[in-house]
Amino acid sequence: QKGLGDGFVWVDVQKALEKHKDEAIYYHTDSRWTTLGALYGYQELLKHMGIDASGQPELKRYAVAGDFSGGLSQISGYEPGYREPVYIYSAKNPAEDTDIVVNYVEEQKKTAALYDSGKLEEKDKYKVFLGGDFPVVDIRTTADSTERLLIVKDSFANCLVPFLAPY
């Protein structure tokens, strides 16, 4: 944070997450936050980015897997039988979803979805978000904005990106 200097706004979502520490904001078997944790992070980001989300569609949570066992469990052998759900959030009314095109630049692959349902058949079901980790992903939307957002991220942000797509 200090190395970035004053030209950047540092958004620390830790305090927002602490308010929800008794909820399932992190996976029990993985190091990453759940989509619920990402939702709280997104809400904190909106405050700092000055974005008014009041005109956005109401979101609904959908379970896309019920048998996720994360990397911590797989590597350590800790609670190997523990399974947890993976959720996505989408517009309650599907007609209100923002249309998108996701371009995986180096892979020269395009898709019209932020989720890769094929990854739900694999061991790491967290890859349902953006299909996993890729060096450069360019997302274009039909959002009513000409603003651009650059996200430098690791896998934690994969389930955060869908919340930001409408902007």
PDB file of C-alpha atoms in Angstrom:
ATOM      1  CA  GLN A   1       0.000   0.000   0.000  1.00  0.00           C
ATOM      2  CA  LYS A   2       2.805   2.409   0.883  1.00  0.00           C
ATOM      3  CA  GLY A   3       4.605   1.552  -2.356  1.00  0.00           C
ATOM      4  CA  LEU A   4       1.629   2.647  -4.458  1.00  0.00           C
ATOM      5  CA  GLY A   5       1.832   6.220  -3.203  1.00  0.00           C
ATOM      6  CA  ASP A   6      -0.900   8.845  -3.103  1.00  0.00           C
ATOM      7  CA  GLY A   7      -2.055   8.352  -6.702  1.00  0.00           C
ATOM      8  CA  PHE A   8      -4.153   5.324  -5.724  1.00  0.00           C
ATOM      9  CA  VAL A   9      -7.075   4.824  -3.386  1.00  0.00           C
ATOM     10  CA  TRP A  10      -6.555   1.786  -1.196  1.00  0.00           C
ATOM     11  CA  VAL A  11      -9.835   0.073  -0.356  1.00  0.00           C
ATOM     12  CA  ASP A  12      -9.481  -2.107   2.712  1.00  0.00           C
ATOM     13  CA  VAL A  13     -12.486  -4.405   2.900  1.00  0.00           C
ATOM     14  CA  GLN A  14     -11.297  -6.055   6.103  1.00  0.00           C
ATOM     15  CA  LYS A  15     -13.531  -3.924   8.352  1.00  0.00           C
ATOM     16  CA  ALA A  16     -16.569  -4.672   6.200  1.00  0.00           C
ATOM     17  CA  LEU A  17     -15.806  -8.391   6.373  1.00  0.00           C
ATOM     18  CA  GLU A  18     -15.256  -8.289  10.134  1.00  0.00           C
ATOM     19  CA  LYS A  19     -18.863  -7.123  10.531  1.00  0.00           C
ATOM     20  CA  HIS A  20     -19.921 -10.430   8.946  1.00  0.00           C
ATOM     21  CA  LYS A  21     -17.361 -12.730  10.566  1.00  0.00           C
ATOM     22  CA  ASP A  22     -20.052 -15.119  11.790  1.00  0.00           C
ATOM     23  CA  GLU A  23     -21.293 -15.702   8.232  1.00  0.00           C
ATOM     24  CA  ALA A  24     -19.836 -17.977   5.552  1.00  0.00           C
ATOM     25  CA  ILE A  25     -17.604 -15.326   3.985  1.00  0.00           C
ATOM     26  CA  TYR A  26     -14.659 -17.711   3.515  1.00  0.00           C
ATOM     27  CA  TYR A  27     -14.671 -21.315   2.430  1.00  0.00           C
ATOM     28  CA  HIS A  28     -13.972 -23.790   5.210  1.00  0.00           C
ATOM     29  CA  THR A  29     -11.731 -25.876   2.938  1.00  0.00           C
ATOM     30  CA  ASP A  30     -10.135 -23.112   0.853  1.00  0.00           C
ATOM     31  CA  SER A  31      -8.162 -19.883   1.321  1.00  0.00           C
ATOM     32  CA  ARG A  32     -10.512 -17.798  -0.833  1.00  0.00           C
ATOM     33  CA  TRP A  33     -13.616 -15.901   0.121  1.00  0.00           C
ATOM     34  CA  THR A  34     -17.044 -17.141  -0.863  1.00  0.00           C
ATOM     35  CA  THR A  35     -19.293 -15.158  -3.160  1.00  0.00           C
ATOM     36  CA  LEU A  36     -21.005 -13.865  -0.016  1.00  0.00           C
ATOM     37  CA  GLY A  37     -17.652 -12.478   1.142  1.00  0.00           C
ATOM     38  CA  ALA A  38     -17.083 -11.047  -2.336  1.00  0.00           C
ATOM     39  CA  LEU A  39     -20.539  -9.428  -2.190  1.00  0.00           C
ATOM     40  CA  TYR A  40     -19.581  -7.594   1.007  1.00  0.00           C
ATOM     41  CA  GLY A  41     -16.264  -6.601  -0.582  1.00  0.00           C
ATOM     42  CA  TYR A  42     -18.116  -5.340  -3.658  1.00  0.00           C
ATOM     43  CA  GLN A  43     -20.461  -3.247  -1.524  1.00  0.00           C
ATOM     44  CA  GLU A  44     -17.463  -1.627   0.177  1.00  0.00           C
ATOM     45  CA  LEU A  45     -15.783  -1.006  -3.194  1.00  0.00           C
ATOM     46  CA  LEU A  46     -18.873   0.785  -4.498  1.00  0.00           C
ATOM     47  CA  LYS A  47     -18.689   3.274  -1.634  1.00  0.00           C
ATOM     48  CA  HIS A  48     -15.081   4.158  -2.430  1.00  0.00           C
ATOM     49  CA  MET A  49     -15.632   4.243  -6.193  1.00  0.00           C
ATOM     50  CA  GLY A  50     -18.606   6.598  -5.843  1.00  0.00           C
ATOM     51  CA  ILE A  51     -20.931   4.234  -7.697  1.00  0.00           C
ATOM     52  CA  ASP A  52     -24.674   4.382  -7.085  1.00  0.00           C
ATOM     53  CA  ALA A  53     -26.032   0.844  -7.370  1.00  0.00           C
ATOM     54  CA  SER A  54     -29.649   1.797  -6.708  1.00  0.00           C
ATOM     55  CA  GLY A  55     -30.594   1.348 -10.380  1.00  0.00           C
ATOM     56  CA  GLN A  56     -29.095  -2.128 -10.636  1.00  0.00           C
ATOM     57  CA  PRO A  57     -31.298  -5.223 -10.689  1.00  0.00           C
ATOM     58  CA  GLU A  58     -31.985  -7.122  -7.504  1.00  0.00           C
ATOM     59  CA  LEU A  59     -29.585 -10.031  -7.129  1.00  0.00           C
ATOM     60  CA  LYS A  60     -30.488 -13.598  -6.308  1.00  0.00           C
ATOM     61  CA  ARG A  61     -28.115 -16.269  -5.027  1.00  0.00           C
ATOM     62  CA  TYR A  62     -27.976 -19.592  -6.867  1.00  0.00           C
ATOM     63  CA  ALA A  63     -26.172 -22.726  -5.669  1.00  0.00           C
ATOM     64  CA  VAL A  64     -24.222 -24.156  -8.620  1.00  0.00           C
ATOM     65  CA  ALA A  65     -22.393 -26.886  -6.683  1.00  0.00           C
ATOM     66  CA  GLY A  66     -22.844 -28.538  -3.325  1.00  0.00           C
ATOM     67  CA  ASP A  67     -19.712 -30.637  -3.233  1.00  0.00           C
ATOM     68  CA  PHE A  68     -16.811 -28.166  -3.308  1.00  0.00           C
ATOM     69  CA  SER A  69     -13.653 -29.167  -1.487  1.00  0.00           C
ATOM     70  CA  GLY A  70     -11.077 -26.403  -1.678  1.00  0.00           C
ATOM     71  CA  GLY A  71      -7.341 -26.364  -2.129  1.00  0.00           C
ATOM     72  CA  LEU A  72      -6.520 -26.237   1.597  1.00  0.00           C
ATOM     73  CA  SER A  73      -8.328 -29.491   2.180  1.00  0.00           C
ATOM     74  CA  GLN A  74      -6.922 -31.126  -0.940  1.00  0.00           C
ATOM     75  CA  ILE A  75      -3.314 -30.183  -0.155  1.00  0.00           C
ATOM     76  CA  SER A  76      -3.324 -30.752   3.595  1.00  0.00           C
ATOM     77  CA  GLY A  77      -5.762 -33.623   3.859  1.00  0.00           C
ATOM     78  CA  TYR A  78      -7.658 -31.602   6.508  1.00  0.00           C
ATOM     79  CA  GLU A  79     -11.317 -32.676   6.615  1.00  0.00           C
ATOM     80  CA  PRO A  80     -11.211 -34.558   3.313  1.00  0.00           C
ATOM     81  CA  GLY A  81     -14.922 -35.403   3.459  1.00  0.00           C
ATOM     82  CA  TYR A  82     -16.119 -31.851   4.107  1.00  0.00           C
ATOM     83  CA  ARG A  83     -18.093 -30.438   1.163  1.00  0.00           C
ATOM     84  CA  GLU A  84     -19.467 -26.946   0.792  1.00  0.00           C
ATOM     85  CA  PRO A  85     -21.656 -25.123  -1.712  1.00  0.00           C
ATOM     86  CA  VAL A  86     -20.511 -22.720  -4.412  1.00  0.00           C
ATOM     87  CA  TYR A  87     -22.922 -19.878  -5.154  1.00  0.00           C
ATOM     88  CA  ILE A  88     -23.226 -17.359  -7.930  1.00  0.00           C
ATOM     89  CA  TYR A  89     -25.281 -14.181  -7.847  1.00  0.00           C
ATOM     90  CA  SER A  90     -27.330 -13.094 -10.817  1.00  0.00           C
ATOM     91  CA  ALA A  91     -30.199 -10.739 -11.529  1.00  0.00           C
ATOM     92  CA  LYS A  92     -33.409 -11.997  -9.971  1.00  0.00           C
ATOM     93  CA  ASN A  93     -35.004 -11.239 -13.333  1.00  0.00           C
ATOM     94  CA  PRO A  94     -32.625 -12.739 -15.966  1.00  0.00           C
ATOM     95  CA  ALA A  95     -33.790 -10.184 -18.559  1.00  0.00           C
ATOM     96  CA  GLU A  96     -32.093  -7.501 -16.429  1.00  0.00           C
ATOM     97  CA  ASP A  97     -28.638  -9.123 -16.569  1.00  0.00           C
ATOM     98  CA  THR A  98     -25.926  -7.103 -18.283  1.00  0.00           C
ATOM     99  CA  ASP A  99     -24.862  -8.655 -21.592  1.00  0.00           C
ATOM    100  CA  ILE A 100     -21.139  -9.295 -21.814  1.00  0.00           C
ATOM    101  CA  VAL A 101     -18.374 -10.621 -23.993  1.00  0.00           C
ATOM    102  CA  VAL A 102     -15.378 -12.110 -22.200  1.00  0.00           C
ATOM    103  CA  ASN A 103     -12.197 -12.207 -24.266  1.00  0.00           C
ATOM    104  CA  TYR A 104      -9.392 -14.429 -22.972  1.00  0.00           C
ATOM    105  CA  VAL A 105      -6.716 -12.513 -24.856  1.00  0.00           C
ATOM    106  CA  GLU A 106      -3.707 -14.845 -24.857  1.00  0.00           C
ATOM    107  CA  GLU A 107      -5.880 -17.936 -25.315  1.00  0.00           C
ATOM    108  CA  GLN A 108      -7.700 -16.251 -28.244  1.00  0.00           C
ATOM    109  CA  LYS A 109     -11.027 -17.438 -26.877  1.00  0.00           C
ATOM    110  CA  LYS A 110     -14.287 -15.522 -26.417  1.00  0.00           C
ATOM    111  CA  THR A 111     -17.432 -16.348 -24.516  1.00  0.00           C
ATOM    112  CA  ALA A 112     -20.634 -14.573 -23.497  1.00  0.00           C
ATOM    113  CA  ALA A 113     -20.504 -15.692 -19.868  1.00  0.00           C
ATOM    114  CA  LEU A 114     -18.595 -14.847 -16.708  1.00  0.00           C
ATOM    115  CA  TYR A 115     -19.180 -18.387 -15.491  1.00  0.00           C
ATOM    116  CA  ASP A 116     -17.815 -21.609 -16.961  1.00  0.00           C
ATOM    117  CA  SER A 117     -20.271 -24.325 -15.953  1.00  0.00           C
ATOM    118  CA  GLY A 118     -17.970 -27.000 -17.376  1.00  0.00           C
ATOM    119  CA  LYS A 119     -15.593 -26.350 -14.473  1.00  0.00           C
ATOM    120  CA  LEU A 120     -18.257 -27.639 -12.084  1.00  0.00           C
ATOM    121  CA  GLU A 121     -17.381 -31.132 -13.311  1.00  0.00           C
ATOM    122  CA  GLU A 122     -13.722 -30.673 -12.321  1.00  0.00           C
ATOM    123  CA  LYS A 123     -11.977 -30.988  -8.975  1.00  0.00           C
ATOM    124  CA  ASP A 124     -11.603 -27.211  -8.444  1.00  0.00           C
ATOM    125  CA  LYS A 125     -15.164 -26.003  -8.817  1.00  0.00           C
ATOM    126  CA  TYR A 126     -14.044 -22.460  -7.916  1.00  0.00           C
ATOM    127  CA  LYS A 127     -12.894 -22.227 -11.533  1.00  0.00           C
ATOM    128  CA  VAL A 128     -16.560 -21.719 -12.431  1.00  0.00           C
ATOM    129  CA  PHE A 129     -15.697 -18.028 -11.941  1.00  0.00           C
ATOM    130  CA  LEU A 130     -14.154 -16.801 -15.220  1.00  0.00           C
ATOM    131  CA  GLY A 131     -13.002 -20.353 -15.984  1.00  0.00           C
ATOM    132  CA  GLY A 132     -10.035 -19.961 -13.629  1.00  0.00           C
ATOM    133  CA  ASP A 133      -6.950 -17.747 -13.787  1.00  0.00           C
ATOM    134  CA  PHE A 134      -5.775 -16.185 -17.035  1.00  0.00           C
ATOM    135  CA  PRO A 135      -3.099 -13.537 -17.662  1.00  0.00           C
ATOM    136  CA  VAL A 136      -5.352 -11.047 -19.501  1.00  0.00           C
ATOM    137  CA  VAL A 137      -9.140 -11.035 -19.616  1.00  0.00           C
ATOM    138  CA  ASP A 138     -10.938  -8.221 -21.451  1.00  0.00           C
ATOM    139  CA  ILE A 139     -14.621  -7.908 -20.557  1.00  0.00           C
ATOM    140  CA  ARG A 140     -16.973  -5.748 -22.627  1.00  0.00           C
ATOM    141  CA  THR A 141     -20.512  -5.056 -21.466  1.00  0.00           C
ATOM    142  CA  THR A 142     -23.716  -3.355 -22.514  1.00  0.00           C
ATOM    143  CA  ALA A 143     -23.573  -1.240 -19.347  1.00  0.00           C
ATOM    144  CA  ASP A 144     -24.728   2.380 -19.599  1.00  0.00           C
ATOM    145  CA  SER A 145     -21.218   3.618 -18.908  1.00  0.00           C
ATOM    146  CA  THR A 146     -18.132   4.490 -20.899  1.00  0.00           C
ATOM    147  CA  GLU A 147     -15.961   4.093 -17.803  1.00  0.00           C
ATOM    148  CA  ARG A 148     -13.253   1.449 -17.814  1.00  0.00           C
ATOM    149  CA  LEU A 149     -12.013  -0.547 -14.879  1.00  0.00           C
ATOM    150  CA  LEU A 150      -8.616  -2.203 -14.591  1.00  0.00           C
ATOM    151  CA  ILE A 151      -8.436  -5.007 -12.065  1.00  0.00           C
ATOM    152  CA  VAL A 152      -5.057  -6.427 -11.088  1.00  0.00           C
ATOM    153  CA  LYS A 153      -6.010  -9.538  -9.192  1.00  0.00           C
ATOM    154  CA  ASP A 154      -5.373 -13.049  -8.079  1.00  0.00           C
ATOM    155  CA  SER A 155      -7.950 -15.844  -7.914  1.00  0.00           C
ATOM    156  CA  PHE A 156      -9.722 -14.164  -4.966  1.00  0.00           C
ATOM    157  CA  ALA A 157     -11.246 -11.605  -7.321  1.00  0.00           C
ATOM    158  CA  ASN A 158     -12.637 -14.134  -9.788  1.00  0.00           C
ATOM    159  CA  CYS A 159     -15.942 -14.279  -7.911  1.00  0.00           C
ATOM    160  CA  LEU A 160     -15.891 -10.488  -7.392  1.00  0.00           C
ATOM    161  CA  VAL A 161     -15.697  -9.595 -11.091  1.00  0.00           C
ATOM    162  CA  PRO A 162     -19.336 -10.544 -11.884  1.00  0.00           C
ATOM    163  CA  PHE A 163     -20.550  -8.004  -9.330  1.00  0.00           C
ATOM    164  CA  LEU A 164     -18.584  -5.246 -11.092  1.00  0.00           C
ATOM    165  CA  ALA A 165     -19.627  -6.177 -14.661  1.00  0.00           C
ATOM    166  CA  PRO A 166     -22.708  -3.888 -14.741  1.00  0.00           C
ATOM    167  CA  TYR A 167     -20.422  -0.904 -14.243  1.00  0.00           C
TER     168      TYR A 167
END
